[in-house]
Short mmCIF file of C-alpha atoms and ligand atoms in Angstrom, two decimals:
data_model
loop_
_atom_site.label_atom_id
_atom_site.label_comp_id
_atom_site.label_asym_id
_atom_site.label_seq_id
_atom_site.Cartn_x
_atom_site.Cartn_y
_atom_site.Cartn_z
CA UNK A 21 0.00 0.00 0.00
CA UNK A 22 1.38 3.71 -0.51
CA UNK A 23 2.36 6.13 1.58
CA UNK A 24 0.38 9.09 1.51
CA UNK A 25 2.59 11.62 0.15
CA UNK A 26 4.03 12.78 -2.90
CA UNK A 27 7.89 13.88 -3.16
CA UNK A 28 9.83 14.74 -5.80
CA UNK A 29 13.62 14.07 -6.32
CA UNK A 30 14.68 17.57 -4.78
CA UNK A 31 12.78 16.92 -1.83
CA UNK A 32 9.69 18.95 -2.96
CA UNK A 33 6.51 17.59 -1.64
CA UNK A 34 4.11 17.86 -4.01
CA UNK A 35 0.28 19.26 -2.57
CA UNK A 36 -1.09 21.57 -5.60
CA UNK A 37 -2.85 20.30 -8.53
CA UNK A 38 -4.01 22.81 -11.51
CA UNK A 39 -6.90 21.19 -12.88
CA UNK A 40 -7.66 23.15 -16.85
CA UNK A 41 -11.20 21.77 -17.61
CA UNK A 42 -10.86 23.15 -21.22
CA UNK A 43 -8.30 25.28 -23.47
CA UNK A 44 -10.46 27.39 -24.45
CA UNK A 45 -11.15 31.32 -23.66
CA UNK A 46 -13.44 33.67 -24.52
CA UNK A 47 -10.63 36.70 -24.24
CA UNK A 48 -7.20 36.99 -26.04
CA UNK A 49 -5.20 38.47 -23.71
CA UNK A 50 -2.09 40.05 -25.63
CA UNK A 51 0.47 38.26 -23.30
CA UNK A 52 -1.65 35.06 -23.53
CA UNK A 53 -3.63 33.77 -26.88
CA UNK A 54 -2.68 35.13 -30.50
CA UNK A 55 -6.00 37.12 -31.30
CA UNK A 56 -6.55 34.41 -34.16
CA UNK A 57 -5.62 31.91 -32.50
CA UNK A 58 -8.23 28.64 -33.58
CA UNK A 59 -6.40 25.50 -32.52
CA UNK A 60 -8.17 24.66 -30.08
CA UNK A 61 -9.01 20.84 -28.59
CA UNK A 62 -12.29 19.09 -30.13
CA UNK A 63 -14.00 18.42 -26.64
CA UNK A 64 -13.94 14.84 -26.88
CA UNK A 65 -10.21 15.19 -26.24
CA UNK A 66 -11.41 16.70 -23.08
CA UNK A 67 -11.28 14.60 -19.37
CA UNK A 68 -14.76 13.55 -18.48
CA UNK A 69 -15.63 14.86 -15.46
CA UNK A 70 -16.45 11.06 -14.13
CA UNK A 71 -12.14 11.17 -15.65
CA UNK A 72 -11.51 14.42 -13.74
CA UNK A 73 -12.81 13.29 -10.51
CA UNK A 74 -11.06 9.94 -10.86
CA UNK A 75 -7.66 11.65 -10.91
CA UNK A 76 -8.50 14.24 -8.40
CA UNK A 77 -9.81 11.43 -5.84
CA UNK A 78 -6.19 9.18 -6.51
CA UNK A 79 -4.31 12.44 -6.04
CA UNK A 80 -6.13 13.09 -2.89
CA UNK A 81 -4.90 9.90 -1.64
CA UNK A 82 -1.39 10.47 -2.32
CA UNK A 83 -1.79 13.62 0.00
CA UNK A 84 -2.61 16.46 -2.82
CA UNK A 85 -5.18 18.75 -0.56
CA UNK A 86 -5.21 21.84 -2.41
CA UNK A 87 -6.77 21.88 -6.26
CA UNK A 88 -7.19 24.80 -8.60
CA UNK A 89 -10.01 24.72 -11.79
CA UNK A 90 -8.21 26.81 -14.22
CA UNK A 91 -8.19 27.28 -17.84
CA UNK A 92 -8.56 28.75 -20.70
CA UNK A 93 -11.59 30.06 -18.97
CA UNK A 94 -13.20 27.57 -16.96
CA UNK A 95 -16.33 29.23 -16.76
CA UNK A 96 -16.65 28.27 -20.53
CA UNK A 97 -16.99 24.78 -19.62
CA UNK A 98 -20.63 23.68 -18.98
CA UNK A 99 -21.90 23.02 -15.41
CA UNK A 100 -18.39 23.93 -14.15
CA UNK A 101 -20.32 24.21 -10.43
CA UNK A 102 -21.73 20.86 -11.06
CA UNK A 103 -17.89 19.46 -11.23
CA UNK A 104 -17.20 21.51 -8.61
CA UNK A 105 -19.77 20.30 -5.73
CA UNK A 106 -18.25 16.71 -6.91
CA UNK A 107 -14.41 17.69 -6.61
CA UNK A 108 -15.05 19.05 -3.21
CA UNK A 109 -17.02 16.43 -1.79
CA UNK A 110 -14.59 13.67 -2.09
CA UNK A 111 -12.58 12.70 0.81
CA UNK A 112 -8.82 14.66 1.32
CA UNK A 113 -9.80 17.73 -1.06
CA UNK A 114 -9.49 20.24 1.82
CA UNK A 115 -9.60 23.27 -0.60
CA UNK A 116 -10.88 23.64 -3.76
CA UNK A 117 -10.76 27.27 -5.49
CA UNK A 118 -11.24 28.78 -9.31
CA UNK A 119 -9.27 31.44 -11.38
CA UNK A 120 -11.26 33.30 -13.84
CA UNK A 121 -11.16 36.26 -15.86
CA UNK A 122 -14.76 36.68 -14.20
CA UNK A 123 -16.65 37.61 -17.99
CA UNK A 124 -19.00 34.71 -16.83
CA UNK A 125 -18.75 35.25 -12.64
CA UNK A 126 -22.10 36.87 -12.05
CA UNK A 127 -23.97 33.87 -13.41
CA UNK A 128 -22.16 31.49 -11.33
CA UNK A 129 -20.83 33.09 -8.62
CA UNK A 130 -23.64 31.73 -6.06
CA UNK A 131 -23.67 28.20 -7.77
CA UNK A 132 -19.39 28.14 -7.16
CA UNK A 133 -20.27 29.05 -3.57
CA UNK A 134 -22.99 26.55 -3.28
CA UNK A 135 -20.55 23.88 -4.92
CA UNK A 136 -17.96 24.39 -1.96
CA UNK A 137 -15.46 26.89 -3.73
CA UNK A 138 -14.24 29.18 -1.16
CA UNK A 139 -11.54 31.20 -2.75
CA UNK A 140 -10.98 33.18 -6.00
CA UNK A 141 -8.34 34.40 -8.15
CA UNK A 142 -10.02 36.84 -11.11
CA UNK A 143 -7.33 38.42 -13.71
CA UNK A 144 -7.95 42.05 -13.64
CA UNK A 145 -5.24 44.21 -15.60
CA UNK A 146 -6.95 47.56 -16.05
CA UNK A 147 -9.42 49.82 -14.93
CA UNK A 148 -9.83 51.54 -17.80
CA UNK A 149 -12.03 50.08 -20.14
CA UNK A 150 -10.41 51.30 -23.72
CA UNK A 151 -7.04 49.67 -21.96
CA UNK A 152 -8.77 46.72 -20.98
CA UNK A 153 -9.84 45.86 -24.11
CA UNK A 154 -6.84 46.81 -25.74
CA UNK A 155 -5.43 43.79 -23.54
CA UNK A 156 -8.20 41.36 -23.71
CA UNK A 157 -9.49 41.63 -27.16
CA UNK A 158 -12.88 42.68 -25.87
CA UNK A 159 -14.80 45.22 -24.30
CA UNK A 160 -16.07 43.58 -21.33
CA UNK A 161 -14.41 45.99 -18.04
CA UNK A 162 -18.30 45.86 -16.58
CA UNK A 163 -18.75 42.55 -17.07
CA UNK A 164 -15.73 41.43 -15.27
CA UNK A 165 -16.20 44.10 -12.41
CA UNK A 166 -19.96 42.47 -12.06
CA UNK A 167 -18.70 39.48 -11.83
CA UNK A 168 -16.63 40.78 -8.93
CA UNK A 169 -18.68 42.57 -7.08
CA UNK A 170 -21.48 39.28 -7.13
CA UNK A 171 -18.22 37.26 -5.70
CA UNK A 172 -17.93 39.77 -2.83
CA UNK A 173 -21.90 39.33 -2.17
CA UNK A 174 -21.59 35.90 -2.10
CA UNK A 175 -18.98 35.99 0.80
CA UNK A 176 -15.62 34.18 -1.47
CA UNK A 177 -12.71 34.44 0.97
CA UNK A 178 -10.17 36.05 -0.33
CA UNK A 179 -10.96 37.41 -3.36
CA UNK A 180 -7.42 37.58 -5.32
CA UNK A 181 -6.88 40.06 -8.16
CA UNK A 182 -4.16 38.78 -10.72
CA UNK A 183 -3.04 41.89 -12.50
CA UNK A 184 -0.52 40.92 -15.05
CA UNK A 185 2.11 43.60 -15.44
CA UNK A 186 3.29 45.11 -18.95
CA UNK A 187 6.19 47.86 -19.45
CA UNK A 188 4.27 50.97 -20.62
CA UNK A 189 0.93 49.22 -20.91
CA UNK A 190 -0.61 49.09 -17.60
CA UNK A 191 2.51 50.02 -15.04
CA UNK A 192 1.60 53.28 -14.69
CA UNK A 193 -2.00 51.70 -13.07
CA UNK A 194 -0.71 49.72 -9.98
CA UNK A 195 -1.64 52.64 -7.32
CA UNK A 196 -5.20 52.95 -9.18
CA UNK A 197 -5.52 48.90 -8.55
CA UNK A 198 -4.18 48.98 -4.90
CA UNK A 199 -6.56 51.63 -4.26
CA UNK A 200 -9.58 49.66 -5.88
CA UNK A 201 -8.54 46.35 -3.88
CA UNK A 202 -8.06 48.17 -0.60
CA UNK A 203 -12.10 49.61 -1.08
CA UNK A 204 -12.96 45.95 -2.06
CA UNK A 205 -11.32 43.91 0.60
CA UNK A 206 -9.62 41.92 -2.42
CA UNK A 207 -5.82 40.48 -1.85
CA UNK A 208 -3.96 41.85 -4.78
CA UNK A 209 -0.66 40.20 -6.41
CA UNK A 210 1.35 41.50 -9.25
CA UNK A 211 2.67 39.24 -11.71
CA UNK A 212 5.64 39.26 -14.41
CA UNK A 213 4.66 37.86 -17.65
CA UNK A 214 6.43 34.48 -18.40
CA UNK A 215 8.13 33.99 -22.60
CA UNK A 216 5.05 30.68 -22.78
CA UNK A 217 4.69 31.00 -26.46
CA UNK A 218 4.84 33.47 -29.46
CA UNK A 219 2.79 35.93 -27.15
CA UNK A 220 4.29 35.06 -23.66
CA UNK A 221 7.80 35.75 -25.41
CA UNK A 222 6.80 39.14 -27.31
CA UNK A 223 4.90 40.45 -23.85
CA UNK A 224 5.87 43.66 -22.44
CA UNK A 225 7.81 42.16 -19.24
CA UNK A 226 8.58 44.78 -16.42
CA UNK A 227 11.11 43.82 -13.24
CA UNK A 228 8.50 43.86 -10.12
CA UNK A 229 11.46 44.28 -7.25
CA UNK A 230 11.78 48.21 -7.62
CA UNK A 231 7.52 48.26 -7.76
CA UNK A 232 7.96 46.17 -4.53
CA UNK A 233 10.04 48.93 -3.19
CA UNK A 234 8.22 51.47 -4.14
CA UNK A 235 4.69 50.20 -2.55
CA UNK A 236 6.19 49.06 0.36
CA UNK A 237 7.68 52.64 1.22
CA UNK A 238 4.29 54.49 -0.32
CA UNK A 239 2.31 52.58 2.29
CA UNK A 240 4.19 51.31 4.78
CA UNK A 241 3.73 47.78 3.97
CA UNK A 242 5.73 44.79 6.26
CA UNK A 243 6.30 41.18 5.06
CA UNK A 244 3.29 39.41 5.07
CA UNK A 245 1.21 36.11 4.87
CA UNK A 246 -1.49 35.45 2.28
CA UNK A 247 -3.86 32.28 2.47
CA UNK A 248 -3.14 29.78 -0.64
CA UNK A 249 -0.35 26.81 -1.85
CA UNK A 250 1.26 29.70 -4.16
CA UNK A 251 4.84 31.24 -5.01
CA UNK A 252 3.85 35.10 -4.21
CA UNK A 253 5.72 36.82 -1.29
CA UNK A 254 3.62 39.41 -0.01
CA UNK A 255 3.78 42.55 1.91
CA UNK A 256 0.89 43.67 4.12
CA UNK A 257 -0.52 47.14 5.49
CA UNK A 258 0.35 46.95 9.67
CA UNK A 259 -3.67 46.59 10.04
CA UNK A 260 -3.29 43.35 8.09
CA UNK A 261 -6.21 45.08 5.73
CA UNK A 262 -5.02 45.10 2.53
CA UNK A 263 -2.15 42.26 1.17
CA UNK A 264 -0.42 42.98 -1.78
CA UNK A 265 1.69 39.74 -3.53
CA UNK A 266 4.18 39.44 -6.32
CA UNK A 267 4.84 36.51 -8.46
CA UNK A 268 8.45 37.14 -9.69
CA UNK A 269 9.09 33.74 -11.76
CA UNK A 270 11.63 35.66 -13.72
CA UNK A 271 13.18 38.51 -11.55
CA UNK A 272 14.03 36.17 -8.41
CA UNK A 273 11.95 32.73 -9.23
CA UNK A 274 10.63 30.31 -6.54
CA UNK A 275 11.51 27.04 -8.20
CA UNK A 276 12.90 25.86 -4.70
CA UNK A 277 9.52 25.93 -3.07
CA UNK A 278 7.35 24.54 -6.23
CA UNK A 279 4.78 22.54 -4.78
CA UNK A 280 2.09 21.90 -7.64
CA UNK A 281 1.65 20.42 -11.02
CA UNK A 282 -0.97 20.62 -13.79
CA UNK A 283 -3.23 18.66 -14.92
CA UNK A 284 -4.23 20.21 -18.95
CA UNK A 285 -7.75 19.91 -20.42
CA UNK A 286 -6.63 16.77 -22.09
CA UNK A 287 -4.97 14.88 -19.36
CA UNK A 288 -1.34 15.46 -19.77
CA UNK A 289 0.45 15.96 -16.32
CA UNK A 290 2.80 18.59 -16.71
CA UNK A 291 5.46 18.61 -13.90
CA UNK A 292 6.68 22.90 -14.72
CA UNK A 293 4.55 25.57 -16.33
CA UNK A 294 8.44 26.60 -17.55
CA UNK A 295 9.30 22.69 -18.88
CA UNK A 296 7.94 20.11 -20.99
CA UNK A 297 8.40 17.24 -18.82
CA UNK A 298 4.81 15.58 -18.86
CA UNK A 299 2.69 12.13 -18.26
CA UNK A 300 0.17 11.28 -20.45
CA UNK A 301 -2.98 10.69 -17.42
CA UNK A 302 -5.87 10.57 -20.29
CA UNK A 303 -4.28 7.44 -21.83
CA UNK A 304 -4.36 5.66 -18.94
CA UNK A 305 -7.52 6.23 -17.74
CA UNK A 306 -8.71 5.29 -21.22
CA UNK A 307 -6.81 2.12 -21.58
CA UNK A 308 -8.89 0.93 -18.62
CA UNK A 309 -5.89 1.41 -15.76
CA UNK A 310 -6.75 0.46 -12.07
CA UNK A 311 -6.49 3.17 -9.29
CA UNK A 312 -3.62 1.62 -8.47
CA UNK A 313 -2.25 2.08 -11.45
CA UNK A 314 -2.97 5.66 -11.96
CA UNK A 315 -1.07 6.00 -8.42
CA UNK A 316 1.90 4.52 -9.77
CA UNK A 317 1.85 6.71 -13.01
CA UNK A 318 1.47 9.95 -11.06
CA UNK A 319 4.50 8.48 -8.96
CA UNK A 320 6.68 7.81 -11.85
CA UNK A 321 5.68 11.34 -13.07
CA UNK A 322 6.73 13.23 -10.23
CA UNK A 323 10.27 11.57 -10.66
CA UNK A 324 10.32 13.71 -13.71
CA UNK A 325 9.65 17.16 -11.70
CA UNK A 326 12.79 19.24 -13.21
CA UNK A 327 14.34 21.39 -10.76
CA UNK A 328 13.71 24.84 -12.23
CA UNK A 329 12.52 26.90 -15.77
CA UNK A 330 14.50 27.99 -17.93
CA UNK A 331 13.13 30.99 -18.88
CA UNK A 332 15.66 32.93 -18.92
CA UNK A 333 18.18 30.88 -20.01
CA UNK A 334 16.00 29.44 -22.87
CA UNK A 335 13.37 32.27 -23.36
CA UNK A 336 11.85 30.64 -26.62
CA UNK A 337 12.06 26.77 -25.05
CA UNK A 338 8.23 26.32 -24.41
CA UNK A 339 6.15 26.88 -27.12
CA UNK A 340 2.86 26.21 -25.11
CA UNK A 341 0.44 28.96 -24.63
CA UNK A 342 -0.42 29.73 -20.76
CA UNK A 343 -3.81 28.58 -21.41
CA UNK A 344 -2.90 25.22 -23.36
CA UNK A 345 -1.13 23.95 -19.66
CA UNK A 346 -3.78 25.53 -17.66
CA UNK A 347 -2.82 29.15 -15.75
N1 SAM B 29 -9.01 32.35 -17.51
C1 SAM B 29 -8.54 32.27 -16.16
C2 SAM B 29 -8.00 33.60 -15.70
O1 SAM B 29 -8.12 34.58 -16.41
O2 SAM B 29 -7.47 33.66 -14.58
C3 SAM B 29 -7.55 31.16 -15.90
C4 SAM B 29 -6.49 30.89 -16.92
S1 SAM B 29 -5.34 32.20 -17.18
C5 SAM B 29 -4.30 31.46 -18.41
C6 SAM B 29 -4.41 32.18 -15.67
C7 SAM B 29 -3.48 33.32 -15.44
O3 SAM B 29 -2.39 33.22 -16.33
C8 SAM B 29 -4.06 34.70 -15.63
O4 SAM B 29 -3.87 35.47 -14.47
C9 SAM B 29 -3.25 35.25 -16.78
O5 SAM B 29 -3.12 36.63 -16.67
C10 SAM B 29 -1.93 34.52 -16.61
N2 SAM B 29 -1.07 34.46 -17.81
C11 SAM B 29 -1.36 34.05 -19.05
N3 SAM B 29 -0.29 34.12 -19.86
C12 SAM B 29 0.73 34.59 -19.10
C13 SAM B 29 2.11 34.88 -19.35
N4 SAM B 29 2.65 34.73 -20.55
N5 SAM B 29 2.85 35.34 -18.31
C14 SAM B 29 2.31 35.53 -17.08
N6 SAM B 29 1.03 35.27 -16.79
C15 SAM B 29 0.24 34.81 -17.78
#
């Protein structure tokens, strides 16, 4: 019988699992999706969700307690919640949570409560809505910011904003976001765009450490502690109101302390957003394995965990799109 935990060969035990439950997105953020971009997977390459839950419930076992629906845009996927009341409701899922870009969120929001997800992330790069949909490829600020504002009604604790940064496209906005998040109650964490893909590589990347600096001075912020399995470092306001977190995977990356994989729309387990190093889950499950066998799989596929990216070392190396692993 197994031991319930999951370790990779640096030591790294593993307790984050990604889930994408489809490629696809209804926005084409610049940094993200080519605007034309049409290659998308038929469905039927899709996990099931009887397939989703099977993996979820074997990675539970092996000690995984934290799982993230992702995308593409999850909320494109039909009956999402419905997925989402069965993910949580198997035994050793102790925290189940969504990213979005929250064009959908006002619909679902109470279902995703009802369903047992506690805990948001919503991408949110602008305030302005010509500059939003200059990013996104759509005009859709209000849409998005109802979307929020129905996930603060409905009580989600926290509430993270994922503001992607870009040189000269939205840097000049971060005080305008910290202000918005500090009315809202909603964690904020700044992020530096990674070279995934033709768009990833061409994105606008800005150096967060001086922006670090210059918040933490503006406001006084101290090292802080944020909820959540992920790689930002935050800094807090002394009343421990507002949070603000960066996610530096190129300025000073956290490969050291990776604790997740991913888990794409078609079943491939991918061991580094920044590597291609992957298991093939959906073939298994299709060829008719035992749970037992998918436990020995995921095993053998953590062996593969690489150390670190190699972003900067081989910027043009992963030729996956953000959305294509799951964000
Ligand atoms: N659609 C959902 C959303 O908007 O959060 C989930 C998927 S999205 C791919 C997840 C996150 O990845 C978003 O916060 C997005 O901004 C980020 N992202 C996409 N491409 C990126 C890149 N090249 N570098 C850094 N972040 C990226």
């Amino acid at each position: 019988m197994s031991t319930t935990i999951l370790q990779d060969r640096f030591g790294r035990r593993i307790e984050y699992l990604r889930l994408s439950v489809t490629d696809r997105c209804d926005l084409r953020c610049t940094y993200c999706l080519p605007k034309d971009f049409k290659d998308f997977l038929e469905p039927d390459a899709w996990l099931t969700f009887d397939e989703v839950a099977r993996v979820v419930a074997v990675f539970a076992r092996l000690g995984v307690n934290k799982f993230r629906l992702t995308g593409g845009e999850p909320l494109t996927r039909r009956n999402l919640p419905g997925l989402a009341a069965r993910l949580s409701a198997l035994p050793g899922v102790k925290d189940l949570s969504l990213s979005t870009n929250a064009t959908r969120l006002a619909k679902h929001a109470h279902d995703l409560k009802d369903a047992g997800i506690r805990r948001l992330n919503v991408s949110l790069d602008s305030l302005k809505p010509e500059r939003f949909a200059g990013i996104v490829g759509r005009d859709c600020l209000d849409d998005v910011l109802a979307g929020l504002m129905a996930a603060k009604l409905e009580g989600f604790a926290p509430i993270k904003i994922n503001m992607v940064v870009l040189k000269g496209t939205n840097d000049d906005e971060i005080d305008d976001i910290v202000a918005f998040c500090m009315e809202h109650g909603f964690v904020l964490r700044l992020i530096e765009t990674m070279p995934l893909g033709s768009t990833g590589g061409k994105a606008e990347y800005l150096d967060l450490r001086p922006i670090r600096q210059r918040l933490q001075q503006r406001f006084g912020l101290l090292d802080g502690l944020v909820e959540g399995g992920g790689p930002a470092r935050y800094l807090q306001t002394p009343d421990r109101r507002f949070s603000v977190g960066f996610i530096t995977p190129i300025s000073q990356h956290f490969c050291e302390t990776c604790n997740r994989v991913r888990l794409s729309a078609d079943g491939i387990l991918y061991m580094c957003l920044g590597q291609n190093d992957s298991m093939n889950l959906r073939d298994v499950l299709r060829r008719g394995a035992t749970d037992a066998d998918l436990e020995n799989v995921i095993r053998e596929a953590i062996e593969l965990k690489p150390l670190k990216h190699d972003f900067r070392e081989q910027p043009t190396k992963i030729v996956r799109f953000m959305s294509q692993t799951g964000g």
